[in-house]
CSV table of N, CA and C in Angstrom, one decimal:
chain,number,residue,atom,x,y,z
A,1,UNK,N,76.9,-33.2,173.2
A,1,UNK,CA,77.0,-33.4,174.6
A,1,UNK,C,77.8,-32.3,175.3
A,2,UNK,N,78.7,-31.8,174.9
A,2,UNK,CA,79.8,-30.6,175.3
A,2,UNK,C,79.1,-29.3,175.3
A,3,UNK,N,78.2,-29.4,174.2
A,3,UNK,CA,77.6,-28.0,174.2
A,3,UNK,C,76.9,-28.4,175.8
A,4,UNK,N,76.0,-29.1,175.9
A,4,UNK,CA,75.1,-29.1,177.0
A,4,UNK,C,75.9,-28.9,178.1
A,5,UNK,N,76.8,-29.7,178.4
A,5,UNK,CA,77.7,-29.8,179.4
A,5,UNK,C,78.4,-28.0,180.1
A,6,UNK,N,78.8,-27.6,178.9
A,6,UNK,CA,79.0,-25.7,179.1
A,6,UNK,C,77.9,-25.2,179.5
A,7,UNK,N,76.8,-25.5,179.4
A,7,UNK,CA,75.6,-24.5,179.2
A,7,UNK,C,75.7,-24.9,181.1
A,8,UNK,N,75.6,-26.0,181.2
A,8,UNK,CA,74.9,-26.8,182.3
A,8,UNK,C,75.9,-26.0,183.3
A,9,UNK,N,77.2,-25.9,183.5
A,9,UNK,CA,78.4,-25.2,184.1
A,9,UNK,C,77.8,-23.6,184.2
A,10,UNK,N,77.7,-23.1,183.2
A,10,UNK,CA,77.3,-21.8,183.1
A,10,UNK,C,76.2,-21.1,183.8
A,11,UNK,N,75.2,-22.4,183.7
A,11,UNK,CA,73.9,-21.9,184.8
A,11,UNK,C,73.8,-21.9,186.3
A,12,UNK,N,75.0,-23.1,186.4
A,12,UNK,CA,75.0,-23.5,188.1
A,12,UNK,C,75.9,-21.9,188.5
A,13,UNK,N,76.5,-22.0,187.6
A,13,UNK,CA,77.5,-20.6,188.1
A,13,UNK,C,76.5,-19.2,188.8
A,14,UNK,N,75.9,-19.1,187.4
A,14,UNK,CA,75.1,-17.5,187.3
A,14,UNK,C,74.2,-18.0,188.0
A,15,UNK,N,73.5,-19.1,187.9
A,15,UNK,CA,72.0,-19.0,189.6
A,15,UNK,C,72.1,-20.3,189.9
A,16,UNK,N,72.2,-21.1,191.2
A,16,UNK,CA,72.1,-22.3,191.6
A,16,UNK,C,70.9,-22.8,191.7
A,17,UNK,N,70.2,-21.8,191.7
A,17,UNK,CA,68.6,-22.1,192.2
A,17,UNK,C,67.8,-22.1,190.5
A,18,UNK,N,68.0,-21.8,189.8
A,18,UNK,CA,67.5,-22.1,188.0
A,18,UNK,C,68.2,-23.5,187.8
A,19,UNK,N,69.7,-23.7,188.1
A,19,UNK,CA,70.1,-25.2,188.3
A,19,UNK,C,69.5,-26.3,188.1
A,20,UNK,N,68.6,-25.9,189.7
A,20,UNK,CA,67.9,-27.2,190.5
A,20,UNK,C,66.5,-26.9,189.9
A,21,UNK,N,66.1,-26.1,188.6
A,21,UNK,CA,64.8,-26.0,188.3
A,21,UNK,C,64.3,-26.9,187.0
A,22,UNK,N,65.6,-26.6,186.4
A,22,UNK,CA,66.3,-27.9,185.4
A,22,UNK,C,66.6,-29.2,185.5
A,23,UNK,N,66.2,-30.0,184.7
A,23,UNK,CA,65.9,-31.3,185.0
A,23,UNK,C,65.6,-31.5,186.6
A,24,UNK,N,65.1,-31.1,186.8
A,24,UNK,CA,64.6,-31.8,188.2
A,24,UNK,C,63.4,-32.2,188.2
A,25,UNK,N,62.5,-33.1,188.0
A,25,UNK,CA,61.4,-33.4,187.9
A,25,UNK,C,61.5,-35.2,188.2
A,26,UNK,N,60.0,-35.5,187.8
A,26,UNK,CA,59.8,-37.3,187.2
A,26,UNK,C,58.6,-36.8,186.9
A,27,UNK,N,58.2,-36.5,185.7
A,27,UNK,CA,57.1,-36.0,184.7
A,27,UNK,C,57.8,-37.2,183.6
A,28,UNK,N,59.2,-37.6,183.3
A,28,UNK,CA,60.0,-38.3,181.9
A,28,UNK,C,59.9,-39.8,182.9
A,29,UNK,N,59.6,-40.2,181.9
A,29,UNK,CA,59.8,-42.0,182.1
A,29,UNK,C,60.8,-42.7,182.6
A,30,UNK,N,61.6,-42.6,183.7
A,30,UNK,CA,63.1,-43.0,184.4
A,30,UNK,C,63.1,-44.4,183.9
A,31,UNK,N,61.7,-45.4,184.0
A,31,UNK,CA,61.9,-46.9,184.2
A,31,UNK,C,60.5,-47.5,183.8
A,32,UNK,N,61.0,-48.4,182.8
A,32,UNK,CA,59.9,-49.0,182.2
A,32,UNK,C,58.9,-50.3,182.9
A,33,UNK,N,59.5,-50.3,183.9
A,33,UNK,CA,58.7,-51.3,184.9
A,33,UNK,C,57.3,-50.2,185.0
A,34,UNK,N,56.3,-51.4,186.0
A,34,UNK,CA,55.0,-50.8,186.1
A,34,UNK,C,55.1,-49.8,187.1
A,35,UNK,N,55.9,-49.7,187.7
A,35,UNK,CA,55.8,-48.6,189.0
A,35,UNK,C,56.4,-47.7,188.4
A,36,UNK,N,56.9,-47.1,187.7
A,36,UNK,CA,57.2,-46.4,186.3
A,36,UNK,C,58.5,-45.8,187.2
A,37,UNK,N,58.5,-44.3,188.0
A,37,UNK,CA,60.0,-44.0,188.6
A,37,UNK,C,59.8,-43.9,190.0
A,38,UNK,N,58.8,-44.9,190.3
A,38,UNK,CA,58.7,-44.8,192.0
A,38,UNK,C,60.2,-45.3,192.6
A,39,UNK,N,60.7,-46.4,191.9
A,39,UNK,CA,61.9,-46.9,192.6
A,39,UNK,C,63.5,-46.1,192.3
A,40,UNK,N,63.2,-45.3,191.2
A,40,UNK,CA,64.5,-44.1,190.7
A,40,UNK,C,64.8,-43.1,191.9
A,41,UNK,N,66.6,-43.6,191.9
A,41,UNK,CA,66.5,-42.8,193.1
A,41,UNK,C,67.7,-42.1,192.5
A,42,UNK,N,68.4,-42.4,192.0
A,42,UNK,CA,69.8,-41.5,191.6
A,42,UNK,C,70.1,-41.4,189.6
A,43,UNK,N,70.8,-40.6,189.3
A,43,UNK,CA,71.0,-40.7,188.1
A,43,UNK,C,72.4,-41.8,187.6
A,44,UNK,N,73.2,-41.8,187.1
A,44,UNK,CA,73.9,-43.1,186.6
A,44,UNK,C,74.6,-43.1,185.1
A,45,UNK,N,75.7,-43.3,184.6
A,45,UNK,CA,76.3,-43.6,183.5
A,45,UNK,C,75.7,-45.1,183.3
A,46,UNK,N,75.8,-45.9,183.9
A,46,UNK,CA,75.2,-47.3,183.5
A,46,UNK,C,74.5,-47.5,184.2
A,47,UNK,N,73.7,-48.5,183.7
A,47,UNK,CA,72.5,-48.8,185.1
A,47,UNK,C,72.8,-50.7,185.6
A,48,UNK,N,72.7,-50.1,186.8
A,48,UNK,CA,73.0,-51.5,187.6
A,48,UNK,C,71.6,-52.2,188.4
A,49,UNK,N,70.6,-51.5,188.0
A,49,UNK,CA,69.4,-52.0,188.6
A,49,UNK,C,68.4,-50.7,188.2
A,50,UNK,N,67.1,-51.4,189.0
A,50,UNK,CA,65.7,-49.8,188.7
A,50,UNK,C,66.1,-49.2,189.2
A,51,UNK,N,67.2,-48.8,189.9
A,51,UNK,CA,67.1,-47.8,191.1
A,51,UNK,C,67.7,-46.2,190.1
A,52,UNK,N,68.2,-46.6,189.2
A,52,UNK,CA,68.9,-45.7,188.3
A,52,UNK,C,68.4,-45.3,187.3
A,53,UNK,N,68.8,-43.8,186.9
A,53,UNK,CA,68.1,-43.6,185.2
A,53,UNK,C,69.2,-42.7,184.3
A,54,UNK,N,69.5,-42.9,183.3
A,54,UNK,CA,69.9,-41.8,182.6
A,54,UNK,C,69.3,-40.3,181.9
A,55,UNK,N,67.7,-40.8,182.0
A,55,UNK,CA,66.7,-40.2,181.5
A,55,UNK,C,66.6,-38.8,182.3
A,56,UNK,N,66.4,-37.6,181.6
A,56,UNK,CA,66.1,-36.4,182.7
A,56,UNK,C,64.7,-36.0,182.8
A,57,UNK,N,64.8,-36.0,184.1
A,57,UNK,CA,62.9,-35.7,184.8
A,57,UNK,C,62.9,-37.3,185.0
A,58,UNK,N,63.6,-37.9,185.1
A,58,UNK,CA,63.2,-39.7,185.2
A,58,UNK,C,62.8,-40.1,187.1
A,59,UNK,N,63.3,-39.1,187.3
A,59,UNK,CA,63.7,-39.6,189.2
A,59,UNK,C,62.3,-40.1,189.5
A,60,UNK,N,62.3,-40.9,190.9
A,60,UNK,CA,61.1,-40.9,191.8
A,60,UNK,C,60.6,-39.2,192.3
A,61,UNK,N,59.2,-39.1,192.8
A,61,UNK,CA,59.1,-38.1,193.6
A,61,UNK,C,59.6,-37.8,194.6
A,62,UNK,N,60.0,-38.6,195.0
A,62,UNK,CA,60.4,-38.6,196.5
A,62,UNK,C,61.6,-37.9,196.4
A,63,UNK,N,62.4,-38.8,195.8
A,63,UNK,CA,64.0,-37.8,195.5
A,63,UNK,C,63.9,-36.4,195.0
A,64,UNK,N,62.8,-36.2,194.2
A,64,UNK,CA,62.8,-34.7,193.7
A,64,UNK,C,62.6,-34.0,194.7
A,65,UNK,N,61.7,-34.4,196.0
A,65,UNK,CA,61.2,-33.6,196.4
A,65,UNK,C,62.5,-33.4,197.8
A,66,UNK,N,63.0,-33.9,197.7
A,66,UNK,CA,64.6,-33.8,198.8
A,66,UNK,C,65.8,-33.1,197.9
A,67,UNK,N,64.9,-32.4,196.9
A,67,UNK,CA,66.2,-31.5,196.2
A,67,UNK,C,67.1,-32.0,195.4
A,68,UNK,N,66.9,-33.2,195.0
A,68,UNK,CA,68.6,-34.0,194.2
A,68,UNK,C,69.0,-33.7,193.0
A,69,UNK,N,68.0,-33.5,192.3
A,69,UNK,CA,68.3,-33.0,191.0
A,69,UNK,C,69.0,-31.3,190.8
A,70,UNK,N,69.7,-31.6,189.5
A,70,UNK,CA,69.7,-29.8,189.4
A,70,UNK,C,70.4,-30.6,187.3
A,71,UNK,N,70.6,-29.5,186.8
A,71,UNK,CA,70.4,-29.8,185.3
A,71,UNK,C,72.7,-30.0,185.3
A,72,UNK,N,73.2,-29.5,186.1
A,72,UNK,CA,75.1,-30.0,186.8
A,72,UNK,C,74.5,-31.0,186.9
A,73,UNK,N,73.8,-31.6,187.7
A,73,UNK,CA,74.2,-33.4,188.4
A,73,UNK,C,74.2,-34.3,187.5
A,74,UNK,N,73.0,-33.5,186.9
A,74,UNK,CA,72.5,-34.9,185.6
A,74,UNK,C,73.8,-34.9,184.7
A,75,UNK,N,74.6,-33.5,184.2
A,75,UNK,CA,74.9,-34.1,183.1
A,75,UNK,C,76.6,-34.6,183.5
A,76,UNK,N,76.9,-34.2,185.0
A,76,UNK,CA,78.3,-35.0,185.5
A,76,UNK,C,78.1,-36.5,186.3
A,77,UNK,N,76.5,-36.6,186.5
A,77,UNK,CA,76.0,-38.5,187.2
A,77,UNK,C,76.3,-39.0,185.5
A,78,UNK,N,75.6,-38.3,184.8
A,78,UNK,CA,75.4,-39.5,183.3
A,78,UNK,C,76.3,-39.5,182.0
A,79,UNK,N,77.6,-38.7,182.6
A,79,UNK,CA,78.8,-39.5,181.4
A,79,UNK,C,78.1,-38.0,180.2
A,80,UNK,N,77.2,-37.4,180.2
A,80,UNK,CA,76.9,-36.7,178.9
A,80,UNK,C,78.2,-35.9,178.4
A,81,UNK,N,79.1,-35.5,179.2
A,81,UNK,CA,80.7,-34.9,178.8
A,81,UNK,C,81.6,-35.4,178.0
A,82,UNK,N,81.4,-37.1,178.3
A,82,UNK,CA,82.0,-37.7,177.8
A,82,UNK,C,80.9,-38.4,176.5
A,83,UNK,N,80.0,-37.7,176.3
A,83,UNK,CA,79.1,-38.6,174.6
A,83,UNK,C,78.4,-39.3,175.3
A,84,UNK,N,78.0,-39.7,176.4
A,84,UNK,CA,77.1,-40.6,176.6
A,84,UNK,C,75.7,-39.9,176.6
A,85,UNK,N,74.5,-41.1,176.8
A,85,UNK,CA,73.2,-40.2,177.4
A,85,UNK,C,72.9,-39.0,176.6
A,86,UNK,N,73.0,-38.6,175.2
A,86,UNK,CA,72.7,-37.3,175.2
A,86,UNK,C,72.6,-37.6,173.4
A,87,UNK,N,71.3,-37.3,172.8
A,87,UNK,CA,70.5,-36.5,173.6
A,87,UNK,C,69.0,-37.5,174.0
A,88,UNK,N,69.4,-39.1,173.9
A,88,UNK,CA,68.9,-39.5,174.3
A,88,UNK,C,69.2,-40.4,175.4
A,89,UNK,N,68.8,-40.8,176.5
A,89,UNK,CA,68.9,-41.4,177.5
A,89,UNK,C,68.5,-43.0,178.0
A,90,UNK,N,69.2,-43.6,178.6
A,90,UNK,CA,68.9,-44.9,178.8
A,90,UNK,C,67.6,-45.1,180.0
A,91,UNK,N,66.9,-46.5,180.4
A,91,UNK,CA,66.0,-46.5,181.4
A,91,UNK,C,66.0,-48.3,181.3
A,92,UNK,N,65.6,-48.3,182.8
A,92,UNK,CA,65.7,-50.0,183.1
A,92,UNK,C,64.6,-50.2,182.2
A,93,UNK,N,64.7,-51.4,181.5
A,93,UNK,CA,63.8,-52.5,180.6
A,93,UNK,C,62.5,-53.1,181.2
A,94,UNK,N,62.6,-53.0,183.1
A,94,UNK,CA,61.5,-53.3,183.7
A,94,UNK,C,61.5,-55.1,184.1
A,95,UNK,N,62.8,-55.6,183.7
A,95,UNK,CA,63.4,-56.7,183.9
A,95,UNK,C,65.0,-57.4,184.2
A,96,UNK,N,65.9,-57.2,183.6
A,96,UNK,CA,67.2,-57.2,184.1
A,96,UNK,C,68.2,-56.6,183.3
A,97,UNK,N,67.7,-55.9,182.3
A,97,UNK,CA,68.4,-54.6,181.3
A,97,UNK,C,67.8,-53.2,181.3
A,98,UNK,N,68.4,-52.8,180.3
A,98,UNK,CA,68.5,-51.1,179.9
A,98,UNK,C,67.8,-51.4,178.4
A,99,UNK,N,67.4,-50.1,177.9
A,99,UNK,CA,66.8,-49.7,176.6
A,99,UNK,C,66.5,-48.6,176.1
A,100,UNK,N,66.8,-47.9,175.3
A,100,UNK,CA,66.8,-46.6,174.9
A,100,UNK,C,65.8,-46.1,175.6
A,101,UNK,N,65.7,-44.9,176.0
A,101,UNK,CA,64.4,-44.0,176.5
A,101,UNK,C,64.0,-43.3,174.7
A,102,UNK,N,63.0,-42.6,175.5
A,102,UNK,CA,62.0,-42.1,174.3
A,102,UNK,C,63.6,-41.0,173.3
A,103,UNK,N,63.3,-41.1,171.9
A,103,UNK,CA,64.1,-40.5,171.4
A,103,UNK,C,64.0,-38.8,171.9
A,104,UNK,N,65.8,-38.5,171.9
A,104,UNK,CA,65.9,-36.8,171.9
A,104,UNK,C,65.3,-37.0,173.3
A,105,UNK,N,64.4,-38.0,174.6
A,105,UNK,CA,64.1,-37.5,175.7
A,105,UNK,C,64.7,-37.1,176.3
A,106,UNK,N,66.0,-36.5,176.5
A,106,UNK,CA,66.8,-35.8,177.5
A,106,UNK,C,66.7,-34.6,177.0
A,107,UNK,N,67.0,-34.4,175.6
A,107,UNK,CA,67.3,-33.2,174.5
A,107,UNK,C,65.2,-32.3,175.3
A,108,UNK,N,64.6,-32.8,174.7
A,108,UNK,CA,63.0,-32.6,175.1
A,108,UNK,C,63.0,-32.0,177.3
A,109,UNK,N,63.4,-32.9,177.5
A,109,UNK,CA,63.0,-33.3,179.1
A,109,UNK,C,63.9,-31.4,179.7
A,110,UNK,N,64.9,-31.0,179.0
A,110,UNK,CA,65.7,-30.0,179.1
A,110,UNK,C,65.0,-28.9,178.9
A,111,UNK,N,64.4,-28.8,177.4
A,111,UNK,CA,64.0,-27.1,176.4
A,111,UNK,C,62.2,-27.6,177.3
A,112,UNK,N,62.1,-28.3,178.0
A,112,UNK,CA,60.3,-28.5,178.6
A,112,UNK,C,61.4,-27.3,179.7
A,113,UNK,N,61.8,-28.0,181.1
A,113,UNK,CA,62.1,-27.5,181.8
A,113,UNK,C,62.9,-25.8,181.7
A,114,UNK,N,63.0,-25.5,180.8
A,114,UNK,CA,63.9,-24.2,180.3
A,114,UNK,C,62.4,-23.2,179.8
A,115,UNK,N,61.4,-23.5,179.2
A,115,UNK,CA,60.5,-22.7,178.6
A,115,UNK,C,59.5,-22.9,179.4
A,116,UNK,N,59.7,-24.0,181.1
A,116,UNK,CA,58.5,-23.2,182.2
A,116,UNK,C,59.4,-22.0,183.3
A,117,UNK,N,60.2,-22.2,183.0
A,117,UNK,CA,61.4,-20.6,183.8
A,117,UNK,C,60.4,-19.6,183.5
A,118,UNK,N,60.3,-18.4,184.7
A,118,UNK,CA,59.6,-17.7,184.4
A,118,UNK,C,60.4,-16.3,183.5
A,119,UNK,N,60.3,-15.4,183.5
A,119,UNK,CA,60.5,-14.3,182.5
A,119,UNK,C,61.9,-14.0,183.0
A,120,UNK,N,62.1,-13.6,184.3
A,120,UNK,CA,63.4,-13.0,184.9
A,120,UNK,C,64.1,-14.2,184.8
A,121,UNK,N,63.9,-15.7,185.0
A,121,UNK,CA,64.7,-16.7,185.1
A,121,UNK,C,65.0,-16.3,183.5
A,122,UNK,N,64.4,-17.0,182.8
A,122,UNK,CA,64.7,-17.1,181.4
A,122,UNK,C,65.6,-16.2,180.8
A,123,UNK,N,65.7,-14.5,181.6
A,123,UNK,CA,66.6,-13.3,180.8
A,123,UNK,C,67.9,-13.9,181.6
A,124,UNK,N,67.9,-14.6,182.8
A,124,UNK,CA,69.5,-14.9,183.4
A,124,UNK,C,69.6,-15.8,182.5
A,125,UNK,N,69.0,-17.2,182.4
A,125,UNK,CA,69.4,-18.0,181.4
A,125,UNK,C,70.7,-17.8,180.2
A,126,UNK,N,69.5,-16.7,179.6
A,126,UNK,CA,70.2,-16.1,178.1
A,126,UNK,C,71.4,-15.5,177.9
């Protein structure tokens, strides 16, 4: 989780805009209810309802498309600094709990969004 956490610092530094290209999606499963992450609106260390996900790419559309994500928020909203969430992620149960998300889905939801960077993104990355 530390390693990620540095990397995550490192990129907001060198480009803010590769940042927000990182984990920013909802392509990943935020919430196991049937409306899957229409009701995901923020990221979260615990979850206190659907409105939350630990999962990366978990958000609603809506919130992605208002800019909220960046690959900083996710891993200082979800405790990953401190060992949580990482490198797999929690998601509402679709009833009044939490339950593992898909194994390594954060670890995955991260090296997806890193290997669609285009060529010049990818050489700042490295």
């Amino acid at each position: 989780g530390k390693d990620i956490v540095q990397f995550a610092n490192a990129v907001k530094i060198t480009n803010s805009t590769i940042d927000g290209k990182v984990r920013n999606g909802s392509r990943e499963k935020g919430n196991s209810a049937g409306n899957n992450n229409s009701a995901v609106t923020t990221y979260a260390q615990t979850h206190t309802a659907n409105t939350s996900t630990t999962q990366c790419s978990g958000l609603g559309t809506t919130v992605v498309k208002q800019g909220y994500g960046s690959l900083n928020k996710f891993v200082s909203l979800t405790g990953v600094g401190e060992g949580k969430n990482w490198s797999t992620g929690k998601i509402h149960d679709g009833s009044s709990g939490v339950k593992d998300g898909e194994q390594n889905g954060n670890a995955n939801a991260v090296a997806k969004d890193l290997v669609n960077l285009n060529r010049d993104e990818k050489t700042i990355v490295a």
